[in-house]
Amino acid sequence: MILKGVNILDGDGWRKGVDIEIADGHVASISQSVAIPGAKTVFPGLVDLQVNGGDGLMLGDCQSAADIRRIMAAHRRLGTGFILPTLISDSMEVTARVIDLTAQAMADEPGLLGLHLEGPHLAVPGAHDPAKLRPMTEADLSLYLDAKARLGSLMITLAPEQVSLPQISALAEAGITVSLGHSACDYDMAIAAFDAGGRMATHLYNAMSGVHHRAPGLVGAALDRAEAFGLIADGHHVHDACLRLAARARPDALMLVSDAMAVAGTDVTRFQLNGRAIQRREGRLTLADGTLAGADTSLLDSVMYLAQVLNRPPVDTLPFAFDRPWRLLTGAPARIADGTRAQFCVSDADGITSFDNGEAIFFRPHDHSA
């Protein structure tokens, strides 16, 4: 397959008027061609660093590596190329099992980049089971250091109230991505955690201390100091004005995440999280008391929603979903280059098509009414 006269948008910027040859599931060559008005845009596969489930499964309920690959497949069918499967706060036994299964699943699934442990060392539960939340112990730390060696990429969301600064430093020194979240900490405590090795904040604004002009909280600390922050752009988790504020204040740090749950890629309307029922209704996932419990969206839908909120074309918001997360995990820009796997998306006047191994697997039309 040859994509002729297309424009590439990746972590290195724009390359316009090129031909891309795809062979054996990889990019065989990229050569300069002729720029075409209205040409298609090719960009790297989307990267979602907060995926709690999909295809009817929550990560914590997975019993085999095949189950985790099912979650990946569900998100690939929704236009996402790479994920960090995410474990919502659970016991050490469940955490150890998920680490083992993820390591197995990664062996033959290149879309799995590692693992995200969202908890259990949290202070503000949100939709997490309060009974599962607890301080970090030395046994926990040992488990995480071993997991990093096995998985390559490991992200841990934690609340500064539940860990010590030396524990944060030990995680960071091992190459684990420490993200602050689910916390009522004040600005100074958050800054101390960032200084100790914290790099990002998990789903900015949600389940964390907010901004007051004399008490900036974790939101203020993240906007002031974090290398990156996740943001859920689904029209429910964060007010549109706050999406715009974050995008204007720190476009270099903004990273879209789906926070997707078991319903992703299905028509399921009800499922369980740690024994509690979650209802799916009108684009929202909620516990019985109305608490938001993850998001009913895809990463590509989030890209489109943020573009609408910012009144910008999707090509302006796409890097928030491929380059920023890829750089956070790898330290390198997301690139389309000779020899790379043919995991990319193509945007034209009609919509966006996602490719895996050079084969088209998903199409999302543009919402021209927005």
mmCIF file of C-alpha atoms in Angstrom:
data_model
loop_
_atom_site.group_PDB
_atom_site.id
_atom_site.type_symbol
_atom_site.label_atom_id
_atom_site.label_comp_id
_atom_site.label_asym_id
_atom_site.label_seq_id
_atom_site.Cartn_x
_atom_site.Cartn_y
_atom_site.Cartn_z
ATOM 1 C CA MET A 1 0.000 0.000 0.000
ATOM 2 C CA ILE A 2 1.200 3.506 -0.807
ATOM 3 C CA LEU A 3 -0.283 6.695 0.626
ATOM 4 C CA LYS A 4 0.547 9.307 -1.995
ATOM 5 C CA GLY A 5 0.952 13.044 -1.507
ATOM 6 C CA VAL A 6 -0.057 13.028 2.155
ATOM 7 C CA ASN A 7 0.980 15.287 5.014
ATOM 8 C CA ILE A 8 2.559 13.766 8.130
ATOM 9 C CA LEU A 9 1.921 15.305 11.549
ATOM 10 C CA ASP A 10 3.980 13.687 14.296
ATOM 11 C CA GLY A 11 6.113 14.671 17.263
ATOM 12 C CA ASP A 12 8.646 16.305 14.948
ATOM 13 C CA GLY A 13 6.009 18.563 13.386
ATOM 14 C CA TRP A 14 4.733 18.679 9.811
ATOM 15 C CA ARG A 15 6.126 17.017 6.682
ATOM 16 C CA LYS A 16 3.985 17.925 3.701
ATOM 17 C CA GLY A 17 3.656 16.268 0.323
ATOM 18 C CA VAL A 18 5.176 12.840 0.986
ATOM 19 C CA ASP A 19 4.530 9.276 -0.163
ATOM 20 C CA ILE A 20 4.395 6.556 2.505
ATOM 21 C CA GLU A 21 4.922 2.950 1.422
ATOM 22 C CA ILE A 22 3.562 0.253 3.749
ATOM 23 C CA ALA A 23 4.801 -3.342 3.502
ATOM 24 C CA ASP A 24 4.573 -6.310 5.880
ATOM 25 C CA GLY A 25 2.835 -4.222 8.523
ATOM 26 C CA HIS A 26 5.602 -1.606 8.694
ATOM 27 C CA VAL A 27 6.530 1.708 7.111
ATOM 28 C CA ALA A 28 8.851 0.639 4.298
ATOM 29 C CA SER A 29 9.756 4.116 3.069
ATOM 30 C CA ILE A 30 8.840 7.791 3.210
ATOM 31 C CA SER A 31 9.767 9.880 0.194
ATOM 32 C CA GLN A 32 9.204 13.465 -0.828
ATOM 33 C CA SER A 33 6.410 13.872 -3.338
ATOM 34 C CA VAL A 34 4.169 16.733 -4.405
ATOM 35 C CA ALA A 35 2.080 18.774 -1.993
ATOM 36 C CA ILE A 36 -1.615 18.416 -2.765
ATOM 37 C CA PRO A 37 -4.213 20.977 -1.629
ATOM 38 C CA GLY A 38 -6.533 19.353 0.888
ATOM 39 C CA ALA A 39 -4.235 16.348 1.241
ATOM 40 C CA LYS A 40 -4.854 13.684 3.842
ATOM 41 C CA THR A 41 -3.026 13.997 7.168
ATOM 42 C CA VAL A 42 -1.273 10.955 8.646
ATOM 43 C CA PHE A 43 -0.437 10.897 12.360
ATOM 44 C CA PRO A 44 0.823 8.270 14.842
ATOM 45 C CA GLY A 45 -1.505 5.895 16.649
ATOM 46 C CA LEU A 46 -3.242 7.416 19.660
ATOM 47 C CA VAL A 47 -1.832 6.637 23.118
ATOM 48 C CA ASP A 48 -4.188 6.297 26.109
ATOM 49 C CA LEU A 49 -2.504 6.096 29.509
ATOM 50 C CA GLN A 50 -5.675 5.536 31.536
ATOM 51 C CA VAL A 51 -7.772 2.575 30.376
ATOM 52 C CA ASN A 52 -9.594 0.749 33.157
ATOM 53 C CA GLY A 53 -11.363 -1.740 30.920
ATOM 54 C CA GLY A 54 -13.152 -2.579 27.706
ATOM 55 C CA ASP A 55 -15.106 -5.302 25.900
ATOM 56 C CA GLY A 56 -17.119 -5.957 29.068
ATOM 57 C CA LEU A 57 -14.041 -6.444 31.276
ATOM 58 C CA MET A 58 -12.427 -4.380 34.021
ATOM 59 C CA LEU A 59 -8.680 -4.916 34.331
ATOM 60 C CA GLY A 60 -9.022 -6.060 37.944
ATOM 61 C CA ASP A 61 -11.383 -8.839 36.852
ATOM 62 C CA CYS A 62 -9.060 -10.238 34.189
ATOM 63 C CA GLN A 63 -8.079 -13.844 34.805
ATOM 64 C CA SER A 64 -5.768 -14.382 31.837
ATOM 65 C CA ALA A 65 -3.437 -12.565 29.484
ATOM 66 C CA ALA A 66 -6.058 -13.114 26.784
ATOM 67 C CA ASP A 67 -8.525 -11.044 28.830
ATOM 68 C CA ILE A 68 -6.120 -8.098 28.825
ATOM 69 C CA ARG A 69 -5.582 -8.475 25.100
ATOM 70 C CA ARG A 70 -9.375 -8.286 24.711
ATOM 71 C CA ILE A 71 -9.335 -4.882 26.409
ATOM 72 C CA MET A 72 -6.608 -3.718 24.027
ATOM 73 C CA ALA A 73 -8.544 -5.013 21.025
ATOM 74 C CA ALA A 74 -11.665 -3.138 22.115
ATOM 75 C CA HIS A 75 -9.792 0.157 22.192
ATOM 76 C CA ARG A 76 -8.023 -0.543 18.926
ATOM 77 C CA ARG A 77 -11.472 -0.913 17.363
ATOM 78 C CA LEU A 78 -12.261 2.563 18.731
ATOM 79 C CA GLY A 79 -9.210 4.144 17.101
ATOM 80 C CA THR A 80 -6.593 3.886 19.872
ATOM 81 C CA GLY A 81 -3.259 2.300 19.009
ATOM 82 C CA PHE A 82 -1.552 1.983 22.394
ATOM 83 C CA ILE A 83 -2.722 1.837 26.009
ATOM 84 C CA LEU A 84 -1.613 1.550 29.589
ATOM 85 C CA PRO A 85 -4.216 -0.803 31.073
ATOM 86 C CA THR A 86 -5.158 0.709 34.417
ATOM 87 C CA LEU A 87 -5.941 -1.036 37.693
ATOM 88 C CA ILE A 88 -8.345 0.785 39.989
ATOM 89 C CA SER A 89 -7.443 0.474 43.699
ATOM 90 C CA ASP A 90 -7.426 -3.148 44.821
ATOM 91 C CA SER A 91 -5.674 -5.559 47.168
ATOM 92 C CA MET A 92 -2.000 -6.432 46.922
ATOM 93 C CA GLU A 93 -2.989 -9.916 45.757
ATOM 94 C CA VAL A 94 -5.055 -8.586 42.848
ATOM 95 C CA THR A 95 -2.328 -6.071 42.008
ATOM 96 C CA ALA A 96 0.310 -8.814 41.865
ATOM 97 C CA ARG A 97 -1.935 -10.943 39.640
ATOM 98 C CA VAL A 98 -2.571 -8.063 37.235
ATOM 99 C CA ILE A 99 1.161 -7.347 37.037
ATOM 100 C CA ASP A 100 1.809 -10.983 36.101
ATOM 101 C CA LEU A 101 -0.972 -11.110 33.509
ATOM 102 C CA THR A 102 0.036 -7.793 31.953
ATOM 103 C CA ALA A 103 3.633 -8.951 31.574
ATOM 104 C CA GLN A 104 2.357 -12.086 29.820
ATOM 105 C CA ALA A 105 -0.025 -10.151 27.562
ATOM 106 C CA MET A 106 2.683 -7.701 26.506
ATOM 107 C CA ALA A 107 4.783 -10.508 25.042
ATOM 108 C CA ASP A 108 2.641 -10.687 21.898
ATOM 109 C CA GLU A 109 0.610 -7.469 21.976
ATOM 110 C CA PRO A 110 2.627 -4.387 20.944
ATOM 111 C CA GLY A 111 -0.276 -2.086 21.769
ATOM 112 C CA LEU A 112 0.214 -2.736 25.492
ATOM 113 C CA LEU A 113 2.859 -0.288 26.718
ATOM 114 C CA GLY A 114 2.973 -1.324 30.371
ATOM 115 C CA LEU A 115 0.667 -0.811 33.342
ATOM 116 C CA HIS A 116 -0.956 2.041 35.263
ATOM 117 C CA LEU A 117 -1.763 1.425 38.934
ATOM 118 C CA GLU A 118 -4.323 4.025 39.993
ATOM 119 C CA GLY A 119 -4.122 3.456 43.725
ATOM 120 C CA PRO A 120 -4.544 2.026 46.265
ATOM 121 C CA HIS A 121 -2.452 4.743 47.940
ATOM 122 C CA LEU A 122 -5.114 7.432 47.514
ATOM 123 C CA ALA A 123 -6.879 9.831 49.874
ATOM 124 C CA VAL A 124 -9.951 10.988 47.922
ATOM 125 C CA PRO A 125 -11.849 7.886 46.763
ATOM 126 C CA GLY A 126 -13.985 9.218 43.928
ATOM 127 C CA ALA A 127 -15.401 5.985 42.496
ATOM 128 C CA HIS A 128 -12.707 3.852 44.168
ATOM 129 C CA ASP A 129 -13.761 1.609 47.047
ATOM 130 C CA PRO A 130 -12.765 3.501 50.234
ATOM 131 C CA ALA A 131 -12.063 0.171 51.939
ATOM 132 C CA LYS A 132 -9.272 -0.494 49.423
ATOM 133 C CA LEU A 133 -7.348 2.745 50.088
ATOM 134 C CA ARG A 134 -4.268 2.595 52.314
ATOM 135 C CA PRO A 135 -0.761 3.989 52.859
ATOM 136 C CA MET A 136 2.159 2.565 50.924
ATOM 137 C CA THR A 137 4.214 -0.069 52.746
ATOM 138 C CA GLU A 138 7.714 -1.326 52.083
ATOM 139 C CA ALA A 139 6.165 -4.517 50.681
ATOM 140 C CA ASP A 140 4.195 -2.413 48.199
ATOM 141 C CA LEU A 141 7.328 -0.538 47.191
ATOM 142 C CA SER A 142 9.209 -3.789 46.623
ATOM 143 C CA LEU A 143 6.354 -5.113 44.457
ATOM 144 C CA TYR A 144 6.380 -1.967 42.314
ATOM 145 C CA LEU A 145 10.135 -1.952 41.818
ATOM 146 C CA ASP A 146 9.986 -5.565 40.655
ATOM 147 C CA ALA A 147 7.030 -4.777 38.377
ATOM 148 C CA LYS A 148 8.935 -1.935 36.715
ATOM 149 C CA ALA A 149 11.744 -4.301 35.815
ATOM 150 C CA ARG A 150 9.257 -6.725 34.242
ATOM 151 C CA LEU A 151 6.927 -4.305 32.478
ATOM 152 C CA GLY A 152 9.191 -1.577 31.175
ATOM 153 C CA SER A 153 6.657 1.217 31.650
ATOM 154 C CA LEU A 154 4.870 1.540 34.985
ATOM 155 C CA MET A 155 2.779 4.491 36.120
ATOM 156 C CA ILE A 156 1.476 4.844 39.671
ATOM 157 C CA THR A 157 -1.161 7.347 40.740
ATOM 158 C CA LEU A 158 -0.814 8.197 44.417
ATOM 159 C CA ALA A 159 -1.863 10.819 46.941
ATOM 160 C CA PRO A 160 0.962 12.607 48.772
ATOM 161 C CA GLU A 161 -0.933 12.058 52.043
ATOM 162 C CA GLN A 162 -0.535 8.279 51.695
ATOM 163 C CA VAL A 163 3.176 8.018 50.894
ATOM 164 C CA SER A 164 6.471 9.416 52.126
ATOM 165 C CA LEU A 165 8.736 11.633 50.069
ATOM 166 C CA PRO A 166 11.505 8.983 50.160
ATOM 167 C CA GLN A 167 9.027 6.465 48.722
ATOM 168 C CA ILE A 168 8.202 8.843 45.867
ATOM 169 C CA SER A 169 11.913 9.327 45.224
ATOM 170 C CA ALA A 170 12.544 5.574 45.220
ATOM 171 C CA LEU A 171 9.791 5.037 42.663
ATOM 172 C CA ALA A 172 11.032 7.868 40.461
ATOM 173 C CA GLU A 173 14.665 6.762 40.641
ATOM 174 C CA ALA A 174 13.582 3.331 39.393
ATOM 175 C CA GLY A 175 12.018 4.959 36.337
ATOM 176 C CA ILE A 176 8.415 4.610 37.498
ATOM 177 C CA THR A 177 6.171 7.476 36.393
ATOM 178 C CA VAL A 178 4.695 8.949 39.570
ATOM 179 C CA SER A 179 1.417 10.786 39.100
ATOM 180 C CA LEU A 180 -0.366 12.719 41.837
ATOM 181 C CA GLY A 181 -4.106 12.302 42.120
ATOM 182 C CA HIS A 182 -7.131 11.455 44.262
ATOM 183 C CA SER A 183 -5.735 13.826 46.869
ATOM 184 C CA ALA A 184 -6.860 16.654 49.128
ATOM 185 C CA CYS A 185 -3.277 17.844 49.650
ATOM 186 C CA ASP A 186 -2.463 21.523 49.718
ATOM 187 C CA TYR A 187 -0.217 23.285 47.235
ATOM 188 C CA ASP A 188 2.949 22.997 49.343
ATOM 189 C CA MET A 189 2.517 19.256 49.889
ATOM 190 C CA ALA A 190 1.951 18.759 46.170
ATOM 191 C CA ILE A 191 5.026 20.793 45.248
ATOM 192 C CA ALA A 192 7.115 18.743 47.688
ATOM 193 C CA ALA A 193 5.852 15.567 46.000
ATOM 194 C CA PHE A 194 6.703 16.923 42.554
ATOM 195 C CA ASP A 195 10.154 17.918 43.793
ATOM 196 C CA ALA A 196 10.649 14.387 45.165
ATOM 197 C CA GLY A 197 10.026 12.859 41.744
ATOM 198 C CA GLY A 198 6.356 13.233 40.847
ATOM 199 C CA ARG A 199 5.987 14.000 37.148
ATOM 200 C CA MET A 200 2.305 14.397 36.427
ATOM 201 C CA ALA A 201 -1.247 14.642 37.754
ATOM 202 C CA THR A 202 -4.014 12.135 37.090
ATOM 203 C CA HIS A 203 -7.251 13.429 35.489
ATOM 204 C CA LEU A 204 -6.727 17.096 36.356
ATOM 205 C CA TYR A 205 -9.561 18.700 38.363
ATOM 206 C CA ASN A 206 -11.244 15.398 39.255
ATOM 207 C CA ALA A 207 -10.880 13.961 42.780
ATOM 208 C CA MET A 208 -8.321 16.554 43.870
ATOM 209 C CA SER A 209 -8.021 19.820 45.777
ATOM 210 C CA GLY A 210 -9.028 22.672 43.500
ATOM 211 C CA VAL A 211 -7.814 26.211 42.954
ATOM 212 C CA HIS A 212 -8.577 29.044 45.350
ATOM 213 C CA HIS A 213 -6.720 32.304 44.867
ATOM 214 C CA ARG A 214 -4.987 31.890 48.250
ATOM 215 C CA ALA A 215 -4.924 28.077 48.252
ATOM 216 C CA PRO A 216 -3.993 26.727 44.803
ATOM 217 C CA GLY A 217 -4.311 23.063 45.812
ATOM 218 C CA LEU A 218 -3.180 20.155 43.675
ATOM 219 C CA VAL A 219 -4.778 21.643 40.568
ATOM 220 C CA GLY A 220 -2.702 24.797 40.976
ATOM 221 C CA ALA A 221 0.457 22.832 41.742
ATOM 222 C CA ALA A 222 -0.020 20.665 38.661
ATOM 223 C CA LEU A 223 -0.539 23.649 36.392
ATOM 224 C CA ASP A 224 2.484 25.314 37.982
ATOM 225 C CA ARG A 225 4.932 22.418 38.185
ATOM 226 C CA ALA A 226 3.829 19.122 36.589
ATOM 227 C CA GLU A 227 5.545 17.816 33.485
ATOM 228 C CA ALA A 228 2.164 16.543 32.295
ATOM 229 C CA PHE A 229 -1.425 16.084 33.407
ATOM 230 C CA GLY A 230 -4.202 13.842 32.197
ATOM 231 C CA LEU A 231 -7.506 15.422 31.239
ATOM 232 C CA ILE A 232 -10.881 13.778 30.592
ATOM 233 C CA ALA A 233 -12.689 15.676 27.837
ATOM 234 C CA ASP A 234 -16.134 14.099 27.715
ATOM 235 C CA GLY A 235 -18.477 16.956 28.610
ATOM 236 C CA HIS A 236 -19.189 15.477 32.050
ATOM 237 C CA HIS A 237 -15.988 15.284 34.084
ATOM 238 C CA VAL A 238 -14.698 18.815 33.494
ATOM 239 C CA HIS A 239 -16.519 22.030 32.596
ATOM 240 C CA ASP A 240 -15.676 23.302 29.122
ATOM 241 C CA ALA A 241 -14.287 26.540 30.569
ATOM 242 C CA CYS A 242 -11.850 24.548 32.714
ATOM 243 C CA LEU A 243 -10.773 22.551 29.665
ATOM 244 C CA ARG A 244 -9.992 25.825 27.916
ATOM 245 C CA LEU A 245 -8.121 27.175 30.953
ATOM 246 C CA ALA A 246 -5.905 24.088 31.142
ATOM 247 C CA ALA A 247 -5.218 24.134 27.397
ATOM 248 C CA ARG A 248 -4.264 27.802 27.462
ATOM 249 C CA ALA A 249 -2.233 27.623 30.669
ATOM 250 C CA ARG A 250 -0.174 24.503 29.866
ATOM 251 C CA PRO A 251 -0.557 23.258 26.303
ATOM 252 C CA ASP A 252 2.878 21.666 26.711
ATOM 253 C CA ALA A 253 1.607 19.462 29.552
ATOM 254 C CA LEU A 254 -1.941 18.580 28.500
ATOM 255 C CA MET A 255 -2.486 14.893 27.806
ATOM 256 C CA LEU A 256 -5.899 13.496 26.935
ATOM 257 C CA VAL A 257 -7.018 10.230 28.557
ATOM 258 C CA SER A 258 -10.251 8.312 28.171
ATOM 259 C CA ASP A 259 -10.593 6.848 31.705
ATOM 260 C CA ALA A 260 -12.586 4.176 29.859
ATOM 261 C CA MET A 261 -14.332 1.369 31.693
ATOM 262 C CA ALA A 262 -15.702 -2.097 30.881
ATOM 263 C CA VAL A 263 -18.410 -0.671 28.610
ATOM 264 C CA ALA A 264 -15.897 0.531 25.998
ATOM 265 C CA GLY A 265 -16.606 -1.119 22.666
ATOM 266 C CA THR A 266 -19.866 -2.699 23.868
ATOM 267 C CA ASP A 267 -23.547 -1.921 24.397
ATOM 268 C CA VAL A 268 -23.337 -2.986 28.068
ATOM 269 C CA THR A 269 -25.406 -0.689 30.319
ATOM 270 C CA ARG A 270 -24.504 -2.026 33.768
ATOM 271 C CA PHE A 271 -21.403 -3.607 35.319
ATOM 272 C CA GLN A 272 -19.653 -4.102 38.660
ATOM 273 C CA LEU A 273 -16.638 -2.375 40.207
ATOM 274 C CA ASN A 274 -15.454 -4.011 43.435
ATOM 275 C CA GLY A 275 -18.957 -5.299 44.056
ATOM 276 C CA ARG A 276 -20.696 -1.970 43.407
ATOM 277 C CA ALA A 277 -23.029 -1.448 40.468
ATOM 278 C CA ILE A 278 -22.169 1.151 37.828
ATOM 279 C CA GLN A 279 -24.914 2.380 35.515
ATOM 280 C CA ARG A 280 -24.394 3.637 31.954
ATOM 281 C CA ARG A 281 -26.856 6.319 30.918
ATOM 282 C CA GLU A 282 -26.696 9.210 28.427
ATOM 283 C CA GLY A 283 -22.922 9.202 28.131
ATOM 284 C CA ARG A 284 -22.299 8.984 31.881
ATOM 285 C CA LEU A 285 -21.129 6.154 34.128
ATOM 286 C CA THR A 286 -22.229 6.540 37.745
ATOM 287 C CA LEU A 287 -22.462 4.752 41.061
ATOM 288 C CA ALA A 288 -25.863 4.550 42.736
ATOM 289 C CA ASP A 289 -25.214 7.851 44.544
ATOM 290 C CA GLY A 290 -24.463 9.670 41.270
ATOM 291 C CA THR A 291 -20.665 9.690 41.641
ATOM 292 C CA LEU A 292 -18.963 9.599 38.245
ATOM 293 C CA ALA A 293 -17.266 6.228 37.794
ATOM 294 C CA GLY A 294 -14.922 6.469 34.848
ATOM 295 C CA ALA A 295 -15.909 7.759 31.432
ATOM 296 C CA ASP A 296 -18.057 6.501 28.573
ATOM 297 C CA THR A 297 -15.851 7.831 25.794
ATOM 298 C CA SER A 298 -12.941 6.916 23.552
ATOM 299 C CA LEU A 299 -9.664 8.766 23.214
ATOM 300 C CA LEU A 300 -10.533 9.782 19.654
ATOM 301 C CA ASP A 301 -13.898 11.139 20.793
ATOM 302 C CA SER A 302 -12.025 13.150 23.443
ATOM 303 C CA VAL A 303 -9.788 14.631 20.744
ATOM 304 C CA MET A 304 -12.853 15.701 18.797
ATOM 305 C CA TYR A 305 -14.626 17.071 21.858
ATOM 306 C CA LEU A 306 -11.651 19.191 22.921
ATOM 307 C CA ALA A 307 -11.306 20.535 19.376
ATOM 308 C CA GLN A 308 -14.931 21.628 19.524
ATOM 309 C CA VAL A 309 -14.478 23.254 22.949
ATOM 310 C CA LEU A 310 -11.363 25.123 21.808
ATOM 311 C CA ASN A 311 -12.923 26.002 18.435
ATOM 312 C CA ARG A 312 -9.921 24.510 16.670
ATOM 313 C CA PRO A 313 -9.522 21.791 14.034
ATOM 314 C CA PRO A 314 -8.830 18.262 15.306
ATOM 315 C CA VAL A 315 -5.252 18.379 13.977
ATOM 316 C CA ASP A 316 -4.566 20.933 16.718
ATOM 317 C CA THR A 317 -5.776 18.648 19.518
ATOM 318 C CA LEU A 318 -4.511 15.323 18.165
ATOM 319 C CA PRO A 319 -0.956 15.749 19.572
ATOM 320 C CA PHE A 320 -2.468 15.812 23.073
ATOM 321 C CA ALA A 321 -3.418 12.180 22.417
ATOM 322 C CA PHE A 322 -0.319 10.848 20.679
ATOM 323 C CA ASP A 323 2.801 12.949 21.255
ATOM 324 C CA ARG A 324 2.452 14.130 24.848
ATOM 325 C CA PRO A 325 1.730 10.665 26.305
ATOM 326 C CA TRP A 326 4.363 8.987 24.134
ATOM 327 C CA ARG A 327 7.011 11.499 25.207
ATOM 328 C CA LEU A 328 6.066 11.013 28.854
ATOM 329 C CA LEU A 329 6.652 7.263 28.671
ATOM 330 C CA THR A 330 9.604 7.111 26.280
ATOM 331 C CA GLY A 331 11.324 10.491 26.428
ATOM 332 C CA ALA A 332 11.134 10.676 22.633
ATOM 333 C CA PRO A 333 8.649 12.238 20.210
ATOM 334 C CA ALA A 334 6.004 10.043 18.601
ATOM 335 C CA ARG A 335 7.249 9.494 15.064
ATOM 336 C CA ILE A 336 6.189 7.993 11.761
ATOM 337 C CA ALA A 337 9.471 6.832 10.251
ATOM 338 C CA ASP A 338 11.022 4.121 8.097
ATOM 339 C CA GLY A 339 10.838 0.765 9.848
ATOM 340 C CA THR A 340 8.210 1.698 12.412
ATOM 341 C CA ARG A 341 5.086 -0.407 12.836
ATOM 342 C CA ALA A 342 2.251 0.770 10.590
ATOM 343 C CA GLN A 343 0.090 1.883 13.502
ATOM 344 C CA PHE A 344 -1.265 5.272 12.467
ATOM 345 C CA CYS A 345 -4.385 7.261 11.631
ATOM 346 C CA VAL A 346 -5.385 9.121 8.478
ATOM 347 C CA SER A 347 -7.580 12.209 8.532
ATOM 348 C CA ASP A 348 -9.397 13.574 5.499
ATOM 349 C CA ALA A 349 -12.469 15.694 4.829
ATOM 350 C CA ASP A 350 -14.809 12.863 5.808
ATOM 351 C CA GLY A 351 -13.274 11.664 9.062
ATOM 352 C CA ILE A 352 -10.438 9.730 10.663
ATOM 353 C CA THR A 353 -9.434 6.164 9.792
ATOM 354 C CA SER A 354 -7.283 4.104 12.153
ATOM 355 C CA PHE A 355 -4.777 1.606 10.741
ATOM 356 C CA ASP A 356 -3.146 -1.348 12.477
ATOM 357 C CA ASN A 357 -0.330 -3.217 10.725
ATOM 358 C CA GLY A 358 -1.224 -1.203 7.656
ATOM 359 C CA GLU A 359 -4.861 -2.346 7.590
ATOM 360 C CA ALA A 360 -7.817 -0.003 8.114
ATOM 361 C CA ILE A 361 -9.769 -1.127 11.179
ATOM 362 C CA PHE A 362 -11.851 1.859 12.315
ATOM 363 C CA PHE A 363 -13.463 4.964 10.842
ATOM 364 C CA ARG A 364 -14.901 7.909 12.741
ATOM 365 C CA PRO A 365 -16.743 10.547 10.685
ATOM 366 C CA HIS A 366 -16.246 14.201 11.500
ATOM 367 C CA ASP A 367 -19.119 15.853 13.332
ATOM 368 C CA HIS A 368 -19.817 18.662 10.897
ATOM 369 C CA SER A 369 -22.695 19.913 13.050
ATOM 370 C CA ALA A 370 -20.342 20.865 15.897
#
